[in-house]
Coordinates of C-alpha atoms in Angstrom, one line a residue:
Chain A
M1 CA 29.2 18.9 43.4
P2 CA 32.4 19.6 41.3
D3 CA 33.3 16.9 38.8
P4 CA 35.5 14.3 40.6
L5 CA 37.9 14.3 37.6
I6 CA 39.0 17.8 38.7
G7 CA 40.1 16.3 42.1
V8 CA 41.8 13.4 40.5
H9 CA 43.6 15.7 38.0
A10 CA 44.8 18.0 40.8
F11 CA 45.8 15.0 43.1
L12 CA 47.9 13.4 40.3
G13 CA 49.5 16.7 39.5
E14 CA 50.3 17.5 43.1
M15 CA 51.8 14.1 43.7
A16 CA 54.0 14.6 40.6
V17 CA 55.2 17.9 42.1
F18 CA 56.0 16.1 45.3
A19 CA 58.0 13.5 43.4
F20 CA 60.1 16.1 41.7
F21 CA 60.5 18.1 44.9
W22 CA 61.8 14.8 46.5
V23 CA 64.4 14.5 43.7
F24 CA 65.4 18.2 44.1
V25 CA 65.9 17.8 47.9
E26 CA 67.6 14.4 48.0
L27 CA 70.1 15.4 45.3
F28 CA 71.7 17.9 47.8
N29 CA 73.6 14.8 49.1
P30 CA 73.7 12.2 46.4
S31 CA 74.9 8.6 46.8
P32 CA 74.6 5.6 44.4
A33 CA 71.7 4.3 46.4
R34 CA 70.0 7.6 46.4
V35 CA 70.5 8.2 42.7
A36 CA 69.1 4.7 42.0
R37 CA 66.0 5.5 44.1
L38 CA 65.6 9.0 42.5
Q39 CA 65.6 7.4 39.0
K40 CA 62.5 5.5 40.1
I41 CA 60.9 8.5 41.8
A42 CA 61.4 10.6 38.7
A43 CA 59.9 7.8 36.6
V44 CA 56.9 7.8 38.9
G45 CA 56.7 11.6 38.6
V46 CA 56.7 11.4 34.8
A47 CA 53.9 8.7 35.0
L48 CA 51.9 11.0 37.3
L49 CA 52.3 13.9 35.0
F50 CA 51.0 11.9 32.0
L51 CA 48.1 10.5 34.1
S52 CA 47.2 14.0 35.2
W53 CA 47.5 15.1 31.6
I54 CA 45.1 12.4 30.4
V55 CA 42.6 12.9 33.2
G56 CA 42.7 16.7 33.0
G57 CA 42.5 16.5 29.2
F58 CA 39.5 14.1 29.3
Y59 CA 37.7 16.5 31.6
Y60 CA 38.6 19.5 29.5
V61 CA 37.4 17.9 26.3
S62 CA 34.3 16.1 27.6
T63 CA 33.0 18.5 30.3
Y64 CA 34.8 21.8 30.7
G65 CA 34.3 23.2 27.2
S66 CA 30.6 22.6 27.1
A67 CA 29.5 23.0 30.8
V68 CA 32.0 25.3 32.5
K69 CA 33.6 27.5 29.9
P70 CA 30.3 29.2 28.8
I71 CA 29.4 29.9 32.5
I72 CA 32.8 31.5 33.2
L73 CA 32.6 33.6 30.0
K74 CA 29.2 35.0 31.0
G75 CA 30.3 35.6 34.6
P76 CA 32.0 38.6 36.2
D77 CA 35.5 37.1 35.7
P78 CA 35.7 35.9 32.1
W79 CA 39.5 36.4 32.2
A80 CA 39.6 33.3 34.3
H81 CA 39.0 31.3 31.1
S82 CA 40.4 33.7 28.5
L83 CA 43.7 34.0 30.2
F84 CA 44.2 31.3 32.8
T85 CA 42.4 28.3 31.3
E86 CA 43.9 29.0 27.9
T87 CA 47.4 29.4 29.4
K88 CA 47.0 26.4 31.8
E89 CA 45.8 23.9 29.1
H90 CA 48.8 24.7 26.9
V91 CA 51.6 25.2 29.5
F92 CA 50.5 21.9 31.1
L93 CA 51.4 20.2 27.8
L94 CA 55.1 21.2 28.5
L95 CA 55.4 19.5 31.9
P96 CA 55.6 15.7 30.9
F97 CA 58.3 16.6 28.4
L98 CA 60.3 18.4 31.1
G99 CA 59.8 15.4 33.4
I100 CA 61.2 13.1 30.7
V101 CA 64.2 15.4 30.2
M102 CA 64.9 15.3 34.0
W103 CA 64.4 11.5 34.2
S104 CA 66.7 11.0 31.2
M105 CA 69.4 13.2 32.8
L106 CA 69.2 11.1 36.0
R107 CA 69.2 7.8 34.1
Y108 CA 71.9 8.4 31.5
A109 CA 74.2 10.6 33.6
G110 CA 74.0 8.9 37.0
D111 CA 77.8 8.6 37.4
S112 CA 78.3 12.3 36.5
I113 CA 75.8 13.3 39.1
L114 CA 77.8 11.6 41.8
K115 CA 81.2 13.0 40.7
D116 CA 80.3 16.4 39.2
A117 CA 78.5 19.1 41.1
R118 CA 77.6 20.9 37.9
A119 CA 75.7 17.8 36.7
R120 CA 73.9 17.4 40.0
K121 CA 72.9 21.1 40.0
A122 CA 71.7 20.7 36.4
V123 CA 69.2 17.9 37.4
Q124 CA 68.2 19.9 40.5
G125 CA 67.5 22.9 38.3
V126 CA 65.2 21.0 36.0
A127 CA 63.4 19.4 39.0
L128 CA 62.9 22.8 40.6
L129 CA 61.5 24.2 37.3
I130 CA 59.0 21.3 37.2
V131 CA 58.0 22.0 40.8
L132 CA 57.5 25.8 40.1
I133 CA 55.5 25.2 36.9
G134 CA 53.5 22.5 38.7
L135 CA 52.7 25.0 41.5
S136 CA 51.7 27.6 38.9
M137 CA 49.3 25.0 37.5
A138 CA 47.6 24.7 40.9
G139 CA 47.4 28.5 41.2
M140 CA 45.8 28.8 37.8
G141 CA 43.4 26.0 38.7
Y142 CA 42.4 28.0 41.7
L143 CA 41.8 31.1 39.6
I144 CA 39.7 29.1 37.1
S145 CA 37.6 27.6 39.9
T146 CA 37.1 31.1 41.3
G147 CA 35.9 32.3 38.0
A148 CA 33.3 29.6 37.8
R149 CA 32.2 30.1 41.4
A150 CA 31.9 33.9 40.9
A151 CA 29.7 33.2 37.8
L152 CA 27.5 30.9 39.7
E153 CA 27.2 33.3 42.6
A154 CA 26.2 36.0 40.1
G155 CA 23.3 33.7 38.9
V156 CA 24.9 32.7 35.6
G157 CA 23.7 29.3 34.3
I158 CA 21.0 28.9 36.9
Chain B
M1 CA 63.1 21.9 23.8
A2 CA 61.7 21.3 20.3
A3 CA 58.5 20.0 21.8
A4 CA 58.2 23.1 24.0
L5 CA 58.7 25.4 21.1
F6 CA 56.3 23.4 19.0
I7 CA 53.6 23.6 21.6
A8 CA 54.0 27.4 22.0
L9 CA 54.0 28.0 18.2
A10 CA 51.2 25.6 17.5
T11 CA 49.1 27.3 20.3
I12 CA 49.5 30.7 18.7
A13 CA 49.1 29.3 15.2
S14 CA 45.9 27.5 16.1
E15 CA 44.4 30.7 17.6
E16 CA 45.4 32.9 14.7
S17 CA 44.6 30.4 11.9
S18 CA 41.2 28.8 11.9
A19 CA 42.4 26.5 9.1
F20 CA 45.2 25.1 11.3
K21 CA 42.8 24.8 14.3
G22 CA 40.2 23.1 12.0
F23 CA 42.9 20.7 10.7
L24 CA 43.8 19.7 14.3
T25 CA 40.2 19.3 15.3
S26 CA 39.2 17.3 12.3
T27 CA 42.3 15.0 12.5
F28 CA 42.4 14.4 16.2
G29 CA 38.9 15.2 17.5
H30 CA 40.0 18.3 19.4
H31 CA 42.7 20.9 18.8
W32 CA 44.2 20.4 22.2
I33 CA 44.6 16.6 21.6
G34 CA 46.2 17.4 18.3
K35 CA 48.8 19.6 19.8
G36 CA 49.6 17.0 22.5
V37 CA 49.9 14.2 20.0
L38 CA 52.1 16.2 17.5
A39 CA 54.2 17.4 20.4
L40 CA 54.8 13.8 21.5
L41 CA 55.9 13.0 17.9
V42 CA 58.3 15.9 17.8
F43 CA 59.7 15.0 21.2
G44 CA 60.1 11.4 20.3
L45 CA 61.9 12.2 17.1
V46 CA 64.3 14.6 18.6
Y47 CA 64.8 12.4 21.7
L48 CA 65.9 9.5 19.5
I49 CA 68.3 11.7 17.6
Q50 CA 69.9 13.2 20.7
K51 CA 69.8 10.2 23.0
N52 CA 73.3 8.9 22.2
R53 CA 74.9 12.3 22.7
V54 CA 73.6 12.5 26.3
S55 CA 74.4 8.9 27.2
T56 CA 78.0 9.1 26.1
G57 CA 78.5 12.2 28.2
K58 CA 79.2 14.6 25.4
V59 CA 76.8 17.2 26.7
D60 CA 77.6 19.7 29.4
M61 CA 74.7 19.0 31.8
L62 CA 74.6 22.4 33.4
A63 CA 74.6 24.2 30.0
L64 CA 71.8 21.8 28.9
M65 CA 69.8 22.6 32.0
W66 CA 70.0 26.4 31.3
R67 CA 69.1 25.9 27.7
V68 CA 66.1 23.7 28.7
S69 CA 65.0 26.1 31.4
I70 CA 65.2 29.1 29.1
V71 CA 63.3 27.5 26.3
F72 CA 60.6 26.1 28.5
I73 CA 60.2 29.3 30.5
A74 CA 60.2 31.3 27.2
S75 CA 57.6 28.9 25.7
G76 CA 55.3 29.3 28.8
A77 CA 55.8 33.1 28.8
L78 CA 55.0 33.2 25.1
I79 CA 51.8 31.3 25.6
F80 CA 50.8 33.5 28.6
G81 CA 51.8 36.7 26.8
F82 CA 49.8 35.8 23.7
F83 CA 46.6 35.1 25.7
L84 CA 47.2 38.3 27.8
W85 CA 47.6 40.3 24.6
D86 CA 44.5 38.7 23.1
L87 CA 42.5 39.5 26.2
L88 CA 43.7 43.1 26.4
A89 CA 43.2 43.7 22.6
R90 CA 39.4 42.8 22.8

């Protein structure tokens, strides 16, 4: 059975993506009440990113490096680790900072967002970037799991 | 933006310099944790310096969004490109 921390990490990350997608969509028609709500949603999104960071990081440091990485590297798809785990573990570090930038833009420029379409589009742009990077994290997670599964199917580690 | 650039450069530096990777590992227990903690420090420092500029509306939000997007995408691309180059060079 896969480590449950992988599922928790993915769940938290996907919920964060949903939170920022919510911000992106609802800002098409902003109102004072909506902006106030979105400031809370963005804060929840940032918290989810940090939680996913901590859970994923704990799994990576405590389990992945010693139990999964060697299997993938000996399997038929070592690039799953060499390229995608290495990229994912470092690009993921960027996401909480991007989340804080977006939350801060919403929080400190709330009035501008209501009056100025440029400011609204700016916040939407950062929210969309978080969603796209978040989805790429899920895609890389799939490729890493595929690498581990292919190695196990090839008899590595058994 | 500073944190993003720091993460990208620290990632490449730790792969290219075993001394830097060793420093991160010995100080923080794991090089990945070290990069995260140092990035948090860089972000916190720059955030405190820039906070008042944003809150008083002196920043063009759309221009800021483009700068942030370009720097974060470039940082991600730099990390991916480095590991792709490393993989192909083997």
